Amino acid sequence: MILILFFFLPSLLSCNSHPLDPLTPSELSIIQQTIKTSNGLNSSTPLNFHYVGLAKPDKSALLSWHADDSHSPPPPRMAFVILRFGRGQTHEIYVDISTKSIVSNKIYTGFGYPTFNLEEQTRASTLPLKYSPFMESVKKRGMKLSDVVCLAASVGWFGEVLKTKRVVKLICYVTGDTVNFYMRPLEGITIVVDLDVMKIVDYKDRFVVPVPKAKGTDYRSAKQSLPYGRQGKPVTVVQPEGKGFVIDGHFISWANWRFHLGYDVRAGAIISLASVREVEKGLYRQVLYKGFLSELFVPYQDPTEDWYYRTYFDTGEYGFGLYASSLQPLTDCPTNAEFMDGYYANQDGTPVKIKNVLCVFERYSGDSSWRHTETGIPGQVCGNYDYITNWEFKTSGSIKVLVSLTGILAVKGTTYTNAGQVKKDEDLYGTLLAENTIGVYHDHFLTYYLDLDIDGNKNSFVQAKIKTMRVTDGSSPRKSHWTVVKETAETEADGRVELGSEPANLLVVNTNKKTKVGNDVGYQIISHGATAASLLSDDDYPQIRASYSKKQVWVTAYNKSEQWAAGLYVDQSRGDDNLAVWSQRNRLIKNADIVVWYTVGFHHIPYQEDFPLMPILTGGFELRPSNFFESNPLIKTRPFKQTNWPNCTHRS
Ligand SMILES: *[C@@H]1O[C@H](CO)[C@@H](O)[C@H](O)[C@H]1NC(C)=O
Ligand SMILES: *[C@@H]1O[C@H](CO)[C@@H](O)[C@H](O)[C@H]1NC(C)=O
Ligand SMILES: *[C@@H]1O[C@H](CO)[C@@H](O)[C@H](O)[C@H]1NC(C)=O
Ligand SMILES: [Cu+2]
């Protein structure tokens, strides 16, 4: 099958934009101009852009356009913009890009604030450097002001009843002889900045603990000293006949798969319209209408004054795509990768490019007799943590979604230099990783939005529960066996699953489509490790905000405006608009257009190997055909030609 792809000539393929393509730089400029010159928004008060992204076209309009093989005009391209204007008003604006006009402009009055933009975080983080009480605090700790770096942290919500100001807390660190300033926190200082007036509004210096030393915290290889470990041999990937996939704009075809790959400043990578080819019929069959990382909740487990509020929502508060870093060829992606750039609008609405934000490559994992080639799409995000998110498409029909955590832990300064000094009943809220350095306990909950459309959008959620049966009538020498009892979810209440509570396969099926032998076609969701759920009490404020994090799987009725698991406005949110709340509507989900929300969860107890930089830890899940094909589709896929090139040279 793969040979067909070699007949595609990229130059012959049109590069017309697809309705799901991310906003281009020129479109972002049109949006900026349209808004800035529009009546009512063009006053002298600056406009602050917090989100600019493609307004998703109506699903049914898009699907009929897609089925029509692009002969009809595509649905119009619209942008969705969240901006703050004047004193403290959040506007939701739809812009029609072709007519350069504002379609609607609504003021949001509910709780919660939009995603921070980078510029306001940068401005806030420099305020302490000119603030004399802080300069005094730095001096008191024997540090140089020029070595201090501060970062903005969301403050969360802790039961305040009235509307609060849009504030952040600053967490400060010392660089000096290391790039890894995260390992050298300045403890005991609270700095609160009001972002709307850009001023420090609260300051406390409560206690001093030693700043951990710089020695041993640098992770750059040039900074290491003898003795070194053994060096591995070089590795390279060669595809003698060229790449096996074709990229047409944002549409990717490879082997039996095709799908659209986009970038969004909030979500990062977005996979749409993924369909897999059925060899017998020569048809592409729908699998995943849309999939992306909807939220990433990271609550730290230290209730003390300096740490209690550190319960981050990286997607809704910071923007997973905004913090994406450029992937480095040969380091992050192999030699045979293709790269895609991402564009977002900055505070002023001006387009900014993130080069190589996504990469696409084929991977041969020759660990079985069948051909195994996969396309991985890592998108990387960097704050202190790095998350590498992978979408792997397999010729077997599986989509494997993996997330790898690496990077730098958030650590806490302490007077302790040895675990033996810790008092018997004292809770450190973490592990002593190095002298004066505690790696604080925390979780990572990555919630994926998966709008599965298995052979169409009328699907059902089925739990194939595995139950032990007793043989009591003496009909068999056996006393027991297990069997499968299928339960089809009627409403959203039946679509909430706590993984591990009982053995079951989780299936999304289309009961309107049967295989030849009469089974419902379907896909199942299989966990690959990392199934942690939140352990916080239900009445704890971070838990109220992320009330969906107690269950790993939720199934909801499709609703275009329900995309972000923790709600649209997450900074200081109060839990009134999130996945768990939507699920309470208890809509019908049987034979309906449904969305599966799957959370990859880690409880992270730090260990010394996580210092000064954490080695990769991976978990994820797989969407796997289950009675979708008539038989193993790999049988029909011709294996790769083995090529041995002992004497090839590498040219970059
Ligand atoms: C704002 O736009 C309106 C209508 O386009 C125009 O009449 C007005 O002069 C503009 N004001 C400013 C400050 O640019
Ligand atoms: C769709 O979602 C929005 C936001 O949760 C909600 O206001 C609206 O009522 C929902 N519509 C339906 C039909 O459930
Ligand atoms: C490798 O080297 C051998 C001997 O020099 C030569 O015959 C062969 O063509 C080379 N193969 C490739 C793929 O370059
Ligand atoms: Cu962690």
PDB file of N, CA, C and O in Angstrom, residues 216-266:
ATOM      1  N   GLY A 216      26.476  21.466  40.865  1.00  0.00           N
ATOM      2  CA  GLY A 216      25.759  20.222  40.604  1.00  0.00           C
ATOM      3  C   GLY A 216      24.379  20.409  39.999  1.00  0.00           C
ATOM      4  O   GLY A 216      23.668  19.437  39.753  1.00  0.00           O
ATOM      5  N   THR A 217      23.959  21.666  39.762  1.00  0.00           N
ATOM      6  CA  THR A 217      22.613  21.878  39.221  1.00  0.00           C
ATOM      7  C   THR A 217      22.617  22.074  37.709  1.00  0.00           C
ATOM      8  O   THR A 217      21.585  21.974  37.071  1.00  0.00           O
ATOM      9  N   ASP A 218      23.793  22.376  37.136  1.00  0.00           N
ATOM     10  CA  ASP A 218      23.832  22.624  35.693  1.00  0.00           C
ATOM     11  C   ASP A 218      23.734  21.295  34.952  1.00  0.00           C
ATOM     12  O   ASP A 218      24.365  20.322  35.340  1.00  0.00           O
ATOM     13  N   TYR A 219      22.903  21.278  33.908  1.00  0.00           N
ATOM     14  CA  TYR A 219      22.698  20.012  33.194  1.00  0.00           C
ATOM     15  C   TYR A 219      23.360  20.004  31.820  1.00  0.00           C
ATOM     16  O   TYR A 219      23.295  19.030  31.109  1.00  0.00           O
ATOM     17  N   ARG A 220      23.968  21.127  31.434  1.00  0.00           N
ATOM     18  CA  ARG A 220      24.555  21.169  30.087  1.00  0.00           C
ATOM     19  C   ARG A 220      25.795  20.285  30.033  1.00  0.00           C
ATOM     20  O   ARG A 220      26.603  20.279  30.959  1.00  0.00           O
ATOM     21  N   SER A 221      25.949  19.548  28.929  1.00  0.00           N
ATOM     22  CA  SER A 221      27.038  18.560  28.889  1.00  0.00           C
ATOM     23  C   SER A 221      28.398  19.249  28.974  1.00  0.00           C
ATOM     24  O   SER A 221      29.329  18.715  29.570  1.00  0.00           O
ATOM     25  N   ALA A 222      28.498  20.475  28.428  1.00  0.00           N
ATOM     26  CA  ALA A 222      29.775  21.195  28.482  1.00  0.00           C
ATOM     27  C   ALA A 222      30.166  21.547  29.917  1.00  0.00           C
ATOM     28  O   ALA A 222      31.330  21.834  30.199  1.00  0.00           O
ATOM     29  N   LYS A 223      29.184  21.560  30.828  1.00  0.00           N
ATOM     30  CA  LYS A 223      29.461  21.956  32.211  1.00  0.00           C
ATOM     31  C   LYS A 223      29.777  20.766  33.119  1.00  0.00           C
ATOM     32  O   LYS A 223      29.994  20.938  34.315  1.00  0.00           O
ATOM     33  N   GLN A 224      29.758  19.551  32.552  1.00  0.00           N
ATOM     34  CA  GLN A 224      30.031  18.379  33.388  1.00  0.00           C
ATOM     35  C   GLN A 224      31.541  18.171  33.490  1.00  0.00           C
ATOM     36  O   GLN A 224      32.302  18.624  32.634  1.00  0.00           O
ATOM     37  N   SER A 225      31.945  17.499  34.553  1.00  0.00           N
ATOM     38  CA  SER A 225      33.378  17.256  34.701  1.00  0.00           C
ATOM     39  C   SER A 225      33.628  15.765  34.907  1.00  0.00           C
ATOM     40  O   SER A 225      32.707  14.990  35.166  1.00  0.00           O
ATOM     41  N   LEU A 226      34.868  15.367  34.792  1.00  0.00           N
ATOM     42  CA  LEU A 226      35.260  13.963  34.911  1.00  0.00           C
ATOM     43  C   LEU A 226      34.863  13.393  36.282  1.00  0.00           C
ATOM     44  O   LEU A 226      34.841  14.144  37.247  1.00  0.00           O
ATOM     45  N   PRO A 227      34.592  12.119  36.415  1.00  0.00           N
ATOM     46  CA  PRO A 227      34.573  11.115  35.343  1.00  0.00           C
ATOM     47  C   PRO A 227      33.240  11.093  34.583  1.00  0.00           C
ATOM     48  O   PRO A 227      32.188  11.334  35.175  1.00  0.00           O
ATOM     49  N   TYR A 228      33.301  10.823  33.266  1.00  0.00           N
ATOM     50  CA  TYR A 228      32.099  10.710  32.443  1.00  0.00           C
ATOM     51  C   TYR A 228      31.684   9.260  32.291  1.00  0.00           C
ATOM     52  O   TYR A 228      32.511   8.358  32.407  1.00  0.00           O
ATOM     53  N   GLY A 229      30.423   9.053  31.966  1.00  0.00           N
ATOM     54  CA  GLY A 229      29.951   7.718  31.608  1.00  0.00           C
ATOM     55  C   GLY A 229      30.368   7.399  30.179  1.00  0.00           C
ATOM     56  O   GLY A 229      30.886   8.252  29.466  1.00  0.00           O
ATOM     57  N   ARG A 230      30.149   6.163  29.762  1.00  0.00           N
ATOM     58  CA  ARG A 230      30.527   5.763  28.406  1.00  0.00           C
ATOM     59  C   ARG A 230      29.638   6.421  27.370  1.00  0.00           C
ATOM     60  O   ARG A 230      28.438   6.560  27.570  1.00  0.00           O
ATOM     61  N   GLN A 231      30.239   6.783  26.239  1.00  0.00           N
ATOM     62  CA  GLN A 231      29.477   7.418  25.162  1.00  0.00           C
ATOM     63  C   GLN A 231      28.900   6.346  24.243  1.00  0.00           C
ATOM     64  O   GLN A 231      29.570   5.358  23.931  1.00  0.00           O
ATOM     65  N   GLY A 232      27.660   6.542  23.803  1.00  0.00           N
ATOM     66  CA  GLY A 232      27.051   5.616  22.864  1.00  0.00           C
ATOM     67  C   GLY A 232      27.571   5.859  21.456  1.00  0.00           C
ATOM     68  O   GLY A 232      28.250   6.851  21.195  1.00  0.00           O
ATOM     69  N   LYS A 233      27.266   4.940  20.543  1.00  0.00           N
ATOM     70  CA  LYS A 233      27.665   5.089  19.138  1.00  0.00           C
ATOM     71  C   LYS A 233      26.606   5.917  18.402  1.00  0.00           C
ATOM     72  O   LYS A 233      25.432   5.883  18.753  1.00  0.00           O
ATOM     73  N   PRO A 234      27.030   6.640  17.350  1.00  0.00           N
ATOM     74  CA  PRO A 234      26.067   7.479  16.618  1.00  0.00           C
ATOM     75  C   PRO A 234      24.943   6.652  15.993  1.00  0.00           C
ATOM     76  O   PRO A 234      25.138   5.491  15.631  1.00  0.00           O
ATOM     77  N   VAL A 235      23.777   7.262  15.877  1.00  0.00           N
ATOM     78  CA  VAL A 235      22.616   6.623  15.260  1.00  0.00           C
ATOM     79  C   VAL A 235      22.083   7.562  14.196  1.00  0.00           C
ATOM     80  O   VAL A 235      22.044   8.771  14.396  1.00  0.00           O
ATOM     81  N   THR A 236      21.702   7.017  13.056  1.00  0.00           N
ATOM     82  CA  THR A 236      21.044   7.865  12.068  1.00  0.00           C
ATOM     83  C   THR A 236      19.926   7.070  11.410  1.00  0.00           C
ATOM     84  O   THR A 236      19.879   5.848  11.514  1.00  0.00           O
ATOM     85  N   VAL A 237      18.996   7.770  10.749  1.00  0.00           N
ATOM     86  CA  VAL A 237      17.888   7.125  10.064  1.00  0.00           C
ATOM     87  C   VAL A 237      18.001   7.462   8.588  1.00  0.00           C
ATOM     88  O   VAL A 237      18.174   8.624   8.231  1.00  0.00           O
ATOM     89  N   VAL A 238      17.965   6.453   7.743  1.00  0.00           N
ATOM     90  CA  VAL A 238      18.083   6.683   6.306  1.00  0.00           C
ATOM     91  C   VAL A 238      16.856   6.135   5.607  1.00  0.00           C
ATOM     92  O   VAL A 238      16.427   5.024   5.894  1.00  0.00           O
ATOM     93  N   GLN A 239      16.231   6.932   4.734  1.00  0.00           N
ATOM     94  CA  GLN A 239      15.126   6.444   3.920  1.00  0.00           C
ATOM     95  C   GLN A 239      15.548   6.563   2.457  1.00  0.00           C
ATOM     96  O   GLN A 239      15.355   7.607   1.841  1.00  0.00           O
ATOM     97  N   PRO A 240      16.161   5.479   1.924  1.00  0.00           N
ATOM     98  CA  PRO A 240      16.803   5.563   0.614  1.00  0.00           C
ATOM     99  C   PRO A 240      15.866   6.020  -0.502  1.00  0.00           C
ATOM    100  O   PRO A 240      16.305   6.608  -1.470  1.00  0.00           O
ATOM    101  N   GLU A 241      14.561   5.769  -0.372  1.00  0.00           N
ATOM    102  CA  GLU A 241      13.641   6.189  -1.433  1.00  0.00           C
ATOM    103  C   GLU A 241      12.842   7.420  -1.036  1.00  0.00           C
ATOM    104  O   GLU A 241      11.817   7.734  -1.635  1.00  0.00           O
ATOM    105  N   GLY A 242      13.298   8.108  -0.020  1.00  0.00           N
ATOM    106  CA  GLY A 242      12.613   9.332   0.397  1.00  0.00           C
ATOM    107  C   GLY A 242      11.595   9.052   1.473  1.00  0.00           C
ATOM    108  O   GLY A 242      11.423   7.915   1.918  1.00  0.00           O
ATOM    109  N   LYS A 243      10.904  10.109   1.867  1.00  0.00           N
ATOM    110  CA  LYS A 243       9.929   9.979   2.941  1.00  0.00           C
ATOM    111  C   LYS A 243       8.699   9.223   2.467  1.00  0.00           C
ATOM    112  O   LYS A 243       8.330   9.312   1.300  1.00  0.00           O
ATOM    113  N   GLY A 244       8.075   8.521   3.358  1.00  0.00           N
ATOM    114  CA  GLY A 244       6.918   7.719   2.999  1.00  0.00           C
ATOM    115  C   GLY A 244       5.605   8.458   3.135  1.00  0.00           C
ATOM    116  O   GLY A 244       4.553   7.934   2.810  1.00  0.00           O
ATOM    117  N   PHE A 245       5.644   9.700   3.623  1.00  0.00           N
ATOM    118  CA  PHE A 245       4.379  10.425   3.780  1.00  0.00           C
ATOM    119  C   PHE A 245       4.377  11.673   2.907  1.00  0.00           C
ATOM    120  O   PHE A 245       5.424  12.118   2.439  1.00  0.00           O
ATOM    121  N   VAL A 246       3.169  12.170   2.672  1.00  0.00           N
ATOM    122  CA  VAL A 246       3.021  13.379   1.869  1.00  0.00           C
ATOM    123  C   VAL A 246       2.333  14.426   2.734  1.00  0.00           C
ATOM    124  O   VAL A 246       1.329  14.137   3.383  1.00  0.00           O
ATOM    125  N   ILE A 247       2.893  15.622   2.756  1.00  0.00           N
ATOM    126  CA  ILE A 247       2.251  16.714   3.482  1.00  0.00           C
ATOM    127  C   ILE A 247       1.742  17.717   2.458  1.00  0.00           C
ATOM    128  O   ILE A 247       2.516  18.264   1.688  1.00  0.00           O
ATOM    129  N   ASP A 248       0.435  17.911   2.429  1.00  0.00           N
ATOM    130  CA  ASP A 248      -0.170  18.898   1.535  1.00  0.00           C
ATOM    131  C   ASP A 248      -0.751  19.982   2.432  1.00  0.00           C
ATOM    132  O   ASP A 248      -1.824  19.800   3.012  1.00  0.00           O
ATOM    133  N   GLY A 249      -0.047  21.071   2.576  1.00  0.00           N
ATOM    134  CA  GLY A 249      -0.474  22.089   3.533  1.00  0.00           C
ATOM    135  C   GLY A 249      -0.387  21.502   4.924  1.00  0.00           C
ATOM    136  O   GLY A 249       0.692  21.204   5.415  1.00  0.00           O
ATOM    137  N   HIS A 250      -1.552  21.274   5.532  1.00  0.00           N
ATOM    138  CA  HIS A 250      -1.571  20.658   6.858  1.00  0.00           C
ATOM    139  C   HIS A 250      -2.144  19.247   6.815  1.00  0.00           C
ATOM    140  O   HIS A 250      -2.410  18.658   7.851  1.00  0.00           O
ATOM    141  N   PHE A 251      -2.391  18.754   5.611  1.00  0.00           N
ATOM    142  CA  PHE A 251      -2.958  17.415   5.483  1.00  0.00           C
ATOM    143  C   PHE A 251      -1.846  16.408   5.252  1.00  0.00           C
ATOM    144  O   PHE A 251      -0.982  16.604   4.417  1.00  0.00           O
ATOM    145  N   ILE A 252      -1.861  15.344   6.027  1.00  0.00           N
ATOM    146  CA  ILE A 252      -0.790  14.362   5.946  1.00  0.00           C
ATOM    147  C   ILE A 252      -1.369  13.020   5.530  1.00  0.00           C
ATOM    148  O   ILE A 252      -2.369  12.569   6.085  1.00  0.00           O
ATOM    149  N   SER A 253      -0.751  12.422   4.505  1.00  0.00           N
ATOM    150  CA  SER A 253      -1.150  11.082   4.096  1.00  0.00           C
ATOM    151  C   SER A 253       0.042  10.175   4.280  1.00  0.00           C
ATOM    152  O   SER A 253       1.163  10.507   3.889  1.00  0.00           O
ATOM    153  N   TRP A 254      -0.202   9.058   4.882  1.00  0.00           N
ATOM    154  CA  TRP A 254       0.878   8.094   5.091  1.00  0.00           C
ATOM    155  C   TRP A 254       0.291   6.697   5.240  1.00  0.00           C
ATOM    156  O   TRP A 254      -0.676   6.522   5.985  1.00  0.00           O
ATOM    157  N   ALA A 255       0.876   5.750   4.507  1.00  0.00           N
ATOM    158  CA  ALA A 255       0.409   4.371   4.550  1.00  0.00           C
ATOM    159  C   ALA A 255      -1.116   4.363   4.417  1.00  0.00           C
ATOM    160  O   ALA A 255      -1.644   4.950   3.489  1.00  0.00           O
ATOM    161  N   ASN A 256      -1.825   3.742   5.368  1.00  0.00           N
ATOM    162  CA  ASN A 256      -3.286   3.686   5.238  1.00  0.00           C
ATOM    163  C   ASN A 256      -3.989   4.820   5.985  1.00  0.00           C
ATOM    164  O   ASN A 256      -5.190   4.782   6.163  1.00  0.00           O
ATOM    165  N   TRP A 257      -3.253   5.826   6.423  1.00  0.00           N
ATOM    166  CA  TRP A 257      -3.835   6.917   7.196  1.00  0.00           C
ATOM    167  C   TRP A 257      -3.848   8.232   6.443  1.00  0.00           C
ATOM    168  O   TRP A 257      -2.976   8.510   5.644  1.00  0.00           O
ATOM    169  N   ARG A 258      -4.827   9.059   6.743  1.00  0.00           N
ATOM    170  CA  ARG A 258      -4.686  10.469   6.434  1.00  0.00           C
ATOM    171  C   ARG A 258      -5.349  11.288   7.533  1.00  0.00           C
ATOM    172  O   ARG A 258      -6.330  10.853   8.143  1.00  0.00           O
ATOM    173  N   PHE A 259      -4.779  12.454   7.784  1.00  0.00           N
ATOM    174  CA  PHE A 259      -5.285  13.290   8.870  1.00  0.00           C
ATOM    175  C   PHE A 259      -4.781  14.709   8.684  1.00  0.00           C
ATOM    176  O   PHE A 259      -3.838  14.964   7.930  1.00  0.00           O
ATOM    177  N   HIS A 260      -5.446  15.629   9.382  1.00  0.00           N
ATOM    178  CA  HIS A 260      -5.059  17.036   9.344  1.00  0.00           C
ATOM    179  C   HIS A 260      -4.319  17.351  10.632  1.00  0.00           C
ATOM    180  O   HIS A 260      -4.716  16.914  11.706  1.00  0.00           O
ATOM    181  N   LEU A 261      -3.240  18.097  10.504  1.00  0.00           N
ATOM    182  CA  LEU A 261      -2.439  18.454  11.677  1.00  0.00           C
ATOM    183  C   LEU A 261      -2.390  19.969  11.804  1.00  0.00           C
ATOM    184  O   LEU A 261      -1.943  20.662  10.893  1.00  0.00           O
ATOM    185  N   GLY A 262      -2.877  20.490  12.913  1.00  0.00           N
ATOM    186  CA  GLY A 262      -2.865  21.936  13.118  1.00  0.00           C
ATOM    187  C   GLY A 262      -2.161  22.294  14.421  1.00  0.00           C
ATOM    188  O   GLY A 262      -1.791  21.419  15.211  1.00  0.00           O
ATOM    189  N   TYR A 263      -1.989  23.588  14.614  1.00  0.00           N
ATOM    190  CA  TYR A 263      -1.372  24.111  15.837  1.00  0.00           C
ATOM    191  C   TYR A 263      -2.309  25.158  16.407  1.00  0.00           C
ATOM    192  O   TYR A 263      -2.905  25.939  15.664  1.00  0.00           O
ATOM    193  N   ASP A 264      -2.448  25.160  17.717  1.00  0.00           N
ATOM    194  CA  ASP A 264      -3.253  26.174  18.377  1.00  0.00           C
ATOM    195  C   ASP A 264      -2.468  26.665  19.588  1.00  0.00           C
ATOM    196  O   ASP A 264      -1.837  25.873  20.287  1.00  0.00           O
ATOM    197  N   VAL A 265      -2.532  27.972  19.830  1.00  0.00           N
ATOM    198  CA  VAL A 265      -1.722  28.567  20.896  1.00  0.00           C
ATOM    199  C   VAL A 265      -2.111  28.017  22.269  1.00  0.00           C
ATOM    200  O   VAL A 265      -1.297  27.950  23.179  1.00  0.00           O
ATOM    201  N   ARG A 266      -3.346  27.574  22.414  1.00  0.00           N
ATOM    202  CA  ARG A 266      -3.772  27.025  23.696  1.00  0.00           C
ATOM    203  C   ARG A 266      -3.539  25.515  23.775  1.00  0.00           C
ATOM    204  O   ARG A 266      -3.027  25.001  24.755  1.00  0.00           O
TER     205      ARG A 266
END
